[in-house]
Short mmCIF file of C-alpha atoms in Angstrom, two decimals:
data_model
loop_
_atom_site.label_atom_id
_atom_site.label_comp_id
_atom_site.label_asym_id
_atom_site.label_seq_id
_atom_site.Cartn_x
_atom_site.Cartn_y
_atom_site.Cartn_z
CA MET A 1331 -0.02 -0.07 0.14
CA ASN A 1332 1.36 3.36 -0.87
CA ASP A 1333 1.31 6.01 1.78
CA HIS A 1334 -0.45 9.21 0.88
CA HIS A 1335 -0.29 12.44 2.88
CA SER A 1336 3.02 11.32 4.49
CA ALA A 1337 3.43 14.41 6.70
CA ILE A 1338 0.14 13.68 8.49
CA PHE A 1339 1.44 10.39 9.38
CA GLU A 1340 4.65 11.59 11.07
CA PRO A 1341 4.89 10.80 14.71
CA LEU A 1342 4.72 13.56 17.47
CA THR A 1343 5.68 13.42 21.08
CA ILE A 1344 3.96 15.96 23.57
CA ARG A 1345 5.53 15.34 27.06
CA SER A 1346 4.72 11.50 27.68
CA LEU A 1347 2.17 11.43 24.87
CA GLU A 1348 3.67 9.65 21.80
CA LEU A 1349 1.32 9.88 18.86
CA ALA A 1350 1.86 7.71 15.72
CA ASN A 1351 0.43 10.41 13.56
CA ARG A 1352 -1.12 13.82 13.46
CA ILE A 1353 -4.84 12.71 13.09
CA VAL A 1354 -7.02 13.46 16.04
CA MET A 1355 -10.67 12.48 16.60
CA SER A 1356 -12.35 15.78 17.59
CA PRO A 1357 -14.52 15.86 20.62
CA MET A 1358 -18.32 15.56 19.75
CA THR A 1359 -21.17 15.33 22.14
CA ARG A 1360 -22.91 11.99 21.77
CA SER A 1361 -25.29 12.00 24.76
CA SER A 1362 -25.17 8.09 24.83
CA SER A 1363 -24.16 7.35 28.44
CA PRO A 1364 -27.33 6.90 30.39
CA ALA A 1365 -26.95 8.23 34.13
CA GLY A 1366 -23.66 9.66 32.90
CA ILE A 1367 -21.92 6.22 32.80
CA PRO A 1368 -20.11 5.22 29.70
CA GLY A 1369 -20.97 1.72 28.78
CA PRO A 1370 -19.50 -0.95 26.36
CA ASP A 1371 -21.06 0.68 23.36
CA VAL A 1372 -19.02 3.92 24.27
CA ALA A 1373 -15.81 1.86 24.51
CA ARG A 1374 -16.56 0.29 21.02
CA TYR A 1375 -17.28 3.62 19.53
CA TYR A 1376 -13.82 5.10 20.45
CA THR A 1377 -11.85 1.75 20.20
CA ARG A 1378 -13.13 1.55 16.44
CA ARG A 1379 -11.19 4.94 15.71
CA ALA A 1380 -8.07 3.59 17.38
CA GLN A 1381 -8.31 0.51 15.43
CA GLY A 1382 -8.72 2.63 12.25
CA GLY A 1383 -5.39 4.16 12.87
CA THR A 1384 -6.40 7.53 14.32
CA GLY A 1385 -3.48 8.81 16.37
CA LEU A 1386 -5.35 10.44 19.32
CA VAL A 1387 -9.02 10.32 20.45
CA VAL A 1388 -10.36 13.40 22.28
CA THR A 1389 -13.60 12.24 23.99
CA GLU A 1390 -16.83 14.05 24.00
CA GLY A 1391 -17.10 16.79 26.71
CA VAL A 1392 -17.25 14.89 30.04
CA ALA A 1393 -19.03 16.46 33.05
CA ILE A 1394 -16.91 17.55 36.02
CA ASP A 1395 -18.40 16.87 39.60
CA HIS A 1396 -20.23 20.14 40.00
CA PRO A 1397 -24.12 20.69 40.30
CA SER A 1398 -24.54 22.79 37.11
CA ALA A 1399 -21.53 21.31 35.10
CA VAL A 1400 -23.68 19.61 32.40
CA ASP A 1401 -27.39 19.65 31.77
CA ASN A 1402 -28.00 16.41 30.16
CA ALA A 1403 -28.06 13.17 32.12
CA ARG A 1404 -26.87 11.13 29.13
CA VAL A 1405 -23.52 13.10 28.82
CA PRO A 1406 -20.74 11.06 30.54
CA ARG A 1407 -19.36 12.09 33.79
CA LEU A 1408 -15.70 11.82 35.27
CA TYR A 1409 -16.76 11.31 38.82
CA GLY A 1410 -18.52 8.41 40.77
CA ASP A 1411 -17.29 4.73 41.00
CA ASP A 1412 -19.66 3.56 38.36
CA ALA A 1413 -18.70 6.17 35.81
CA LEU A 1414 -14.96 6.00 36.47
CA ALA A 1415 -15.17 1.95 36.20
CA GLY A 1416 -16.78 2.68 32.61
CA TRP A 1417 -13.90 5.11 31.64
CA ARG A 1418 -11.21 2.56 32.77
CA ALA A 1419 -12.82 0.01 30.42
CA VAL A 1420 -13.04 2.60 27.59
CA VAL A 1421 -9.20 3.54 28.16
CA ASP A 1422 -8.14 0.00 28.48
CA GLU A 1423 -9.93 -1.15 25.17
CA VAL A 1424 -8.50 1.89 23.24
CA HIS A 1425 -4.93 1.22 24.46
CA ALA A 1426 -5.38 -2.46 23.51
CA ALA A 1427 -6.24 -1.25 19.98
CA GLY A 1428 -2.99 0.58 19.97
CA GLY A 1429 -4.49 4.10 20.46
CA LYS A 1430 -4.31 7.19 22.80
CA ILE A 1431 -7.28 8.96 24.40
CA ILE A 1432 -7.83 11.91 26.59
CA PRO A 1433 -11.09 13.18 28.13
CA GLN A 1434 -12.38 16.85 27.58
CA LEU A 1435 -13.35 18.20 30.88
CA TRP A 1436 -16.58 20.25 30.56
CA HIS A 1437 -18.59 22.86 32.51
CA VAL A 1438 -21.36 24.49 30.32
CA GLY A 1439 -21.28 27.57 32.52
CA PRO A 1440 -23.90 30.29 31.03
CA LEU A 1441 -25.24 27.78 28.70
CA TRP A 1442 -26.85 25.78 31.55
CA GLY A 1443 -30.28 24.64 30.35
CA ALA A 1444 -29.49 24.60 26.66
CA MET A 1445 -29.68 20.83 26.35
CA GLY A 1446 -32.56 20.16 28.39
CA ASN A 1447 -34.90 21.10 31.26
CA VAL A 1448 -33.06 21.88 34.54
CA ASP A 1449 -33.85 22.29 38.18
CA PRO A 1450 -34.52 26.08 38.67
CA ALA A 1451 -33.14 25.73 42.16
CA ILE A 1452 -29.60 25.09 40.69
CA LYS A 1453 -27.71 28.19 40.23
CA PRO A 1454 -25.89 28.47 36.77
CA MET A 1455 -22.22 29.44 36.91
CA ARG A 1456 -21.98 32.82 35.17
CA PRO A 1457 -19.18 35.31 36.05
CA SER A 1458 -21.38 38.22 36.00
CA GLY A 1459 -24.75 36.49 35.84
CA LEU A 1460 -25.11 37.14 32.25
CA TRP A 1461 -25.89 34.77 29.32
CA GLY A 1462 -24.14 37.08 26.90
CA PRO A 1463 -25.40 39.51 24.06
CA VAL A 1464 -27.69 37.72 21.73
CA GLY A 1465 -26.31 37.54 18.19
CA THR A 1466 -26.29 34.97 15.38
CA THR A 1467 -27.31 31.89 17.08
CA SER A 1468 -28.98 28.54 16.46
CA TYR A 1469 -30.83 28.58 19.79
CA SER A 1470 -34.54 28.81 19.92
CA ASN A 1471 -36.24 32.14 20.93
CA GLU A 1472 -37.94 30.16 23.86
CA TYR A 1473 -34.61 29.02 25.13
CA ILE A 1474 -33.09 32.57 24.74
CA THR A 1475 -36.01 34.32 26.48
CA ARG A 1476 -35.32 32.01 29.61
CA ALA A 1477 -31.66 31.94 29.42
CA THR A 1478 -31.18 35.70 29.08
CA GLN A 1479 -32.64 36.51 32.33
CA ALA A 1480 -29.93 37.67 34.66
CA THR A 1481 -28.91 35.44 37.52
CA ALA A 1482 -26.58 35.83 40.45
CA SER A 1483 -22.88 36.27 39.68
CA MET A 1484 -20.40 33.62 40.74
CA THR A 1485 -19.01 34.05 44.22
CA GLU A 1486 -15.52 33.50 45.52
CA GLU A 1487 -16.88 30.20 46.89
CA ASP A 1488 -18.38 29.29 43.61
CA ILE A 1489 -15.04 29.92 41.82
CA ALA A 1490 -12.97 27.93 44.26
CA ASP A 1491 -15.56 24.89 44.08
CA VAL A 1492 -15.42 24.79 40.34
CA ILE A 1493 -11.68 24.88 40.22
CA ALA A 1494 -11.58 22.17 42.81
CA ALA A 1495 -14.01 20.16 40.60
CA TYR A 1496 -11.73 20.61 37.53
CA VAL A 1497 -8.79 19.33 39.63
CA GLN A 1498 -10.77 16.35 40.83
CA ALA A 1499 -11.75 15.54 37.34
CA ALA A 1500 -8.21 15.58 36.23
CA ARG A 1501 -6.98 13.38 38.96
CA HIS A 1502 -9.77 10.78 38.15
CA ALA A 1503 -8.56 11.06 34.48
CA VAL A 1504 -4.98 10.09 35.48
CA ALA A 1505 -6.19 7.31 37.82
CA ALA A 1506 -8.37 5.86 34.77
CA GLY A 1507 -5.24 5.74 32.54
CA PHE A 1508 -5.99 8.56 30.28
CA ASP A 1509 -2.98 9.93 28.27
CA GLY A 1510 -3.55 13.51 29.01
CA ILE A 1511 -6.09 16.19 29.87
CA ALA A 1512 -8.41 18.43 27.61
CA LEU A 1513 -10.33 21.40 28.72
CA HIS A 1514 -13.18 22.97 26.71
CA GLY A 1515 -12.48 26.66 26.95
CA GLY A 1516 -14.36 27.85 24.00
CA HIS A 1517 -17.90 28.41 22.48
CA GLY A 1518 -19.20 30.38 25.45
CA TYR A 1519 -18.77 27.78 28.00
CA LEU A 1520 -17.66 28.45 31.66
CA LEU A 1521 -13.86 28.92 30.90
CA ASP A 1522 -14.61 31.04 27.83
CA SER A 1523 -17.17 33.17 29.57
CA PHE A 1524 -14.62 34.66 31.98
CA VAL A 1525 -12.50 35.77 28.85
CA TRP A 1526 -15.31 37.30 26.87
CA HIS A 1527 -16.40 40.70 27.69
CA GLY A 1528 -19.89 39.87 26.80
CA THR A 1529 -20.25 37.64 29.84
CA ASN A 1530 -17.57 39.12 32.25
CA THR A 1531 -18.29 42.55 33.47
CA ARG A 1532 -16.79 42.10 36.85
CA GLU A 1533 -14.91 44.67 38.57
CA ASP A 1534 -12.98 42.60 41.08
CA ALA A 1535 -9.77 40.39 40.53
CA TRP A 1536 -11.67 38.12 38.22
CA GLY A 1537 -12.65 40.77 35.70
CA GLY A 1538 -11.31 43.87 34.03
CA ASP A 1539 -9.04 44.04 31.11
CA LEU A 1540 -8.32 41.01 28.97
CA LEU A 1541 -5.51 39.67 30.97
CA ALA A 1542 -7.58 40.02 34.07
CA ARG A 1543 -10.45 38.18 32.32
CA THR A 1544 -8.11 35.28 31.51
CA ARG A 1545 -7.28 34.70 35.26
CA PHE A 1546 -10.04 32.10 35.90
CA PRO A 1547 -8.99 29.72 33.19
CA VAL A 1548 -5.29 30.30 34.07
CA GLU A 1549 -6.15 29.32 37.63
CA VAL A 1550 -7.85 26.26 36.48
CA VAL A 1551 -4.82 25.15 34.31
CA THR A 1552 -2.35 26.02 37.01
CA ALA A 1553 -4.30 23.91 39.40
CA ILE A 1554 -4.54 21.03 37.17
CA ARG A 1555 -0.78 21.06 36.24
CA ALA A 1556 0.05 21.22 40.04
CA ALA A 1557 -2.30 18.24 40.53
CA ILE A 1558 -1.20 15.97 37.72
CA GLY A 1559 2.50 16.93 37.49
CA ASP A 1560 4.76 17.36 34.49
CA ASP A 1561 4.20 14.00 32.77
CA LEU A 1562 0.84 14.39 30.88
CA PRO A 1563 -0.08 16.98 28.31
CA ILE A 1564 -2.83 19.52 28.68
CA PHE A 1565 -4.90 20.44 25.57
CA TYR A 1566 -6.99 23.67 25.72
CA ARG A 1567 -9.85 24.32 23.33
CA PHE A 1568 -10.59 27.87 22.58
CA SER A 1569 -12.57 29.71 19.97
CA GLN A 1570 -13.46 33.23 18.81
CA HIS A 1571 -17.12 32.38 18.18
CA LYS A 1572 -19.62 31.90 20.98
CA GLN A 1573 -22.85 29.78 20.79
CA GLN A 1574 -24.71 32.97 22.06
CA ASP A 1575 -23.11 34.69 19.02
CA TYR A 1576 -21.15 33.10 16.20
CA THR A 1577 -19.71 36.50 15.23
CA ALA A 1578 -18.40 37.24 18.63
CA ARG A 1579 -14.59 37.53 19.31
CA ILE A 1580 -12.38 37.39 22.20
CA ALA A 1581 -9.41 39.09 20.22
CA GLU A 1582 -9.57 41.59 17.53
CA THR A 1583 -5.84 41.55 16.96
CA PRO A 1584 -3.11 38.89 17.28
CA ASP A 1585 -1.65 40.91 20.12
CA GLU A 1586 -4.85 40.50 21.95
CA LEU A 1587 -5.04 36.69 21.19
CA GLY A 1588 -1.54 36.55 22.43
CA ILE A 1589 -2.31 37.90 25.94
CA VAL A 1590 -4.83 35.11 26.40
CA LEU A 1591 -3.12 32.26 24.97
CA GLY A 1592 0.28 33.31 26.40
CA ALA A 1593 -1.09 33.43 29.85
CA LEU A 1594 -2.44 29.84 29.36
CA ALA A 1595 0.71 28.54 27.87
CA ASN A 1596 2.61 29.96 30.87
CA ALA A 1597 0.21 28.23 33.32
CA GLY A 1598 0.82 24.78 31.62
CA VAL A 1599 -0.99 24.29 28.28
CA ASP A 1600 0.83 22.13 25.87
CA VAL A 1601 -1.56 22.07 22.89
CA PHE A 1602 -4.16 24.94 21.78
CA ASP A 1603 -7.13 23.52 20.01
CA ALA A 1604 -8.27 26.12 17.78
CA SER A 1605 -12.01 25.53 17.20
CA ASN A 1606 -13.09 27.20 14.11
CA ARG A 1607 -15.89 26.40 11.38
CA ARG A 1608 -13.01 25.88 8.79
CA PHE A 1609 -9.48 25.09 9.57
CA ASP A 1610 -8.07 27.20 6.83
CA SER A 1611 -9.97 30.39 7.47
CA PRO A 1612 -7.73 33.34 8.14
CA ALA A 1613 -8.01 34.54 11.58
CA PHE A 1614 -7.26 38.21 11.33
CA ASP A 1615 -7.32 40.68 8.42
CA GLY A 1616 -3.94 41.24 6.52
CA SER A 1617 -2.77 37.62 6.93
CA ASP A 1618 -3.67 34.14 5.59
CA LEU A 1619 -2.69 32.55 8.82
CA SER A 1620 -5.37 30.32 10.42
CA LEU A 1621 -6.35 30.51 14.11
CA ALA A 1622 -4.30 27.47 14.93
CA GLY A 1623 -1.38 29.17 13.14
CA TRP A 1624 -1.61 32.11 15.20
CA ALA A 1625 -1.78 30.08 18.48
CA LYS A 1626 1.47 28.35 17.61
CA ARG A 1627 3.17 31.53 16.41
CA LEU A 1628 2.02 33.53 19.38
CA THR A 1629 2.87 30.92 22.16
CA GLY A 1630 5.40 28.43 20.78
CA ALA A 1631 3.17 25.68 21.92
CA HIS A 1632 1.79 22.98 19.68
CA SER A 1633 -1.53 23.74 18.17
CA MET A 1634 -4.27 21.81 16.57
CA ALA A 1635 -6.68 22.98 13.74
CA VAL A 1636 -10.17 21.67 13.16
CA GLY A 1637 -13.09 22.68 10.95
CA SER A 1638 -14.57 21.24 7.79
CA VAL A 1639 -11.63 18.86 7.16
CA GLY A 1640 -12.66 16.92 3.89
CA LEU A 1641 -15.93 18.39 3.83
CA GLY A 1642 -17.58 21.28 1.80
CA LYS A 1643 -19.95 22.58 4.49
CA SER A 1644 -19.36 23.77 8.07
CA LEU A 1645 -20.78 21.81 11.01
CA ARG A 1646 -23.64 24.29 11.33
CA ASP A 1647 -24.55 24.26 7.81
CA SER A 1648 -24.45 20.51 7.49
CA ARG A 1649 -26.79 20.32 10.55
CA ILE A 1650 -29.30 22.69 8.68
CA ASP A 1651 -28.95 20.70 5.44
CA GLY A 1652 -28.51 17.32 6.88
CA ALA A 1653 -25.47 16.40 4.78
CA ALA A 1654 -21.98 17.61 3.74
CA PRO A 1655 -20.37 16.77 0.29
CA VAL A 1656 -16.69 15.66 0.25
CA VAL A 1657 -14.18 18.37 -0.78
CA ASP A 1658 -10.64 16.88 -0.91
CA ASN A 1659 -8.76 19.62 1.10
CA ILE A 1660 -6.37 17.02 2.76
CA GLY A 1661 -3.58 18.28 0.70
CA ASP A 1662 -3.93 21.71 2.17
CA VAL A 1663 -3.83 20.26 5.62
CA GLU A 1664 -0.62 18.45 4.79
CA GLU A 1665 1.02 21.50 3.46
CA ARG A 1666 0.18 23.55 6.56
CA ILE A 1667 1.70 20.77 8.83
CA ILE A 1668 4.74 20.64 6.68
CA SER A 1669 5.13 24.40 6.79
CA GLY A 1670 4.76 24.33 10.61
CA GLU A 1671 1.66 26.33 10.82
CA PHE A 1672 0.00 23.67 13.10
CA ASP A 1673 0.88 20.29 14.44
CA LEU A 1674 -2.38 18.27 14.60
CA ILE A 1675 -5.50 18.15 12.65
CA ALA A 1676 -8.67 17.34 14.69
CA ILE A 1677 -11.56 15.68 12.44
CA GLY A 1678 -15.07 15.36 13.58
CA ARG A 1679 -17.65 14.42 11.14
CA LEU A 1680 -15.55 12.26 8.91
CA HIS A 1681 -14.75 10.28 11.86
CA LEU A 1682 -18.41 9.65 12.11
CA ALA A 1683 -18.73 8.76 8.53
CA ASP A 1684 -15.61 6.36 8.49
CA SER A 1685 -14.22 4.88 11.77
CA ALA A 1686 -11.16 3.91 9.67
CA LEU A 1687 -10.52 7.31 8.47
CA ALA A 1688 -6.76 7.30 9.13
CA THR A 1689 -6.48 4.18 7.13
CA THR A 1690 -8.55 5.69 4.31
CA LEU A 1691 -6.35 8.72 4.12
CA ARG A 1692 -3.20 6.79 4.37
CA SER A 1693 -4.42 4.47 1.34
CA GLY A 1694 -5.65 7.43 -0.75
CA ALA A 1695 -9.11 5.76 -0.95
CA ALA A 1696 -12.23 8.08 -1.38
CA LEU A 1697 -13.57 9.89 1.51
CA THR A 1698 -17.19 9.08 2.65
CA PRO A 1699 -19.64 11.91 2.49
CA PHE A 1700 -21.25 12.97 5.84
CA ASN A 1701 -24.93 12.19 6.10
CA ARG A 1702 -26.36 13.34 9.36
CA SER A 1703 -29.27 11.14 9.66
CA VAL A 1704 -27.03 8.02 9.25
CA HIS A 1705 -23.88 9.29 11.13
CA GLU A 1706 -25.17 11.00 13.95
CA ALA A 1707 -28.02 8.50 14.60
CA SER A 1708 -26.14 6.47 17.21
CA LEU A 1709 -22.68 5.47 18.44
CA ARG A 1710 -20.99 3.98 15.47
#
């Protein structure tokens, strides 16, 4: 078999994590863990990607142990003996297939209630009690009306409790045998909501200018790094866009982005997962460099690109239309890895369409078009 896209199949080592190639299964919410417990079907789902040659699996968002972390009982959690036993089985099966796997720790923050009905007695975690300015969003008017009602701001005790919950989840991940830690710090969720001026208007030490607004995620990363030591890598997903407003930005210039990402890198982040609708979109005017490219240039850390790899429609558009046609942009991915623009490429929908995607790419075989009704229907 001839190897195609050879640069994508170069190995990469990040701290103790040794990857066979640069292909990553992107985190995708599947909501297939009843009572938050990942079962044998979840293990098979991730293991099939490892068997197919994917270098690294990043799990769907996983709830930390906090009352308002995740508002869907079928989202897996990383606490409780039953769920932790389930994750140990997942990790063992992925490792037996020759793969690597890390969990994405998740707290939805201001977006509490977006995935389902919630107990009104549970306080959502919001830096300033704000859901955020309503912009271009896919949320229903009914949900927005409920969500935009102001709530109490997070207290110092709230902040300390959430940081402790992140640390506990990271420790559980290490004990379960995961190969690193990932944090969801984008899309308007809790970590991101401190950075975004639309949700953080605090005037204390947790708010203010851009660097001050970055303090909370920095403290989370710092605490996790102290808890897990220097061996395992920390991945950090960030984004300009928010689910409250797809046009929102945390940084208008590269210098502003450098303030945020530089502080996080200094705290212990090893890989920046630059979430974007298209991996190749220029991040700022006057440059063709992608968001992942800027993350690497500004920090010197590793970076990972994501968005519409091999497909002609963004995730949002493919959900509206129900499908996405194949567009062979893999050569562009390879060129950007060769040039050093970014180090890893995260792929979501094509991993749903083809569990052996890495093998398909290596062989040069045709890519499988994404069909939402088929490929999002269940764990596959």
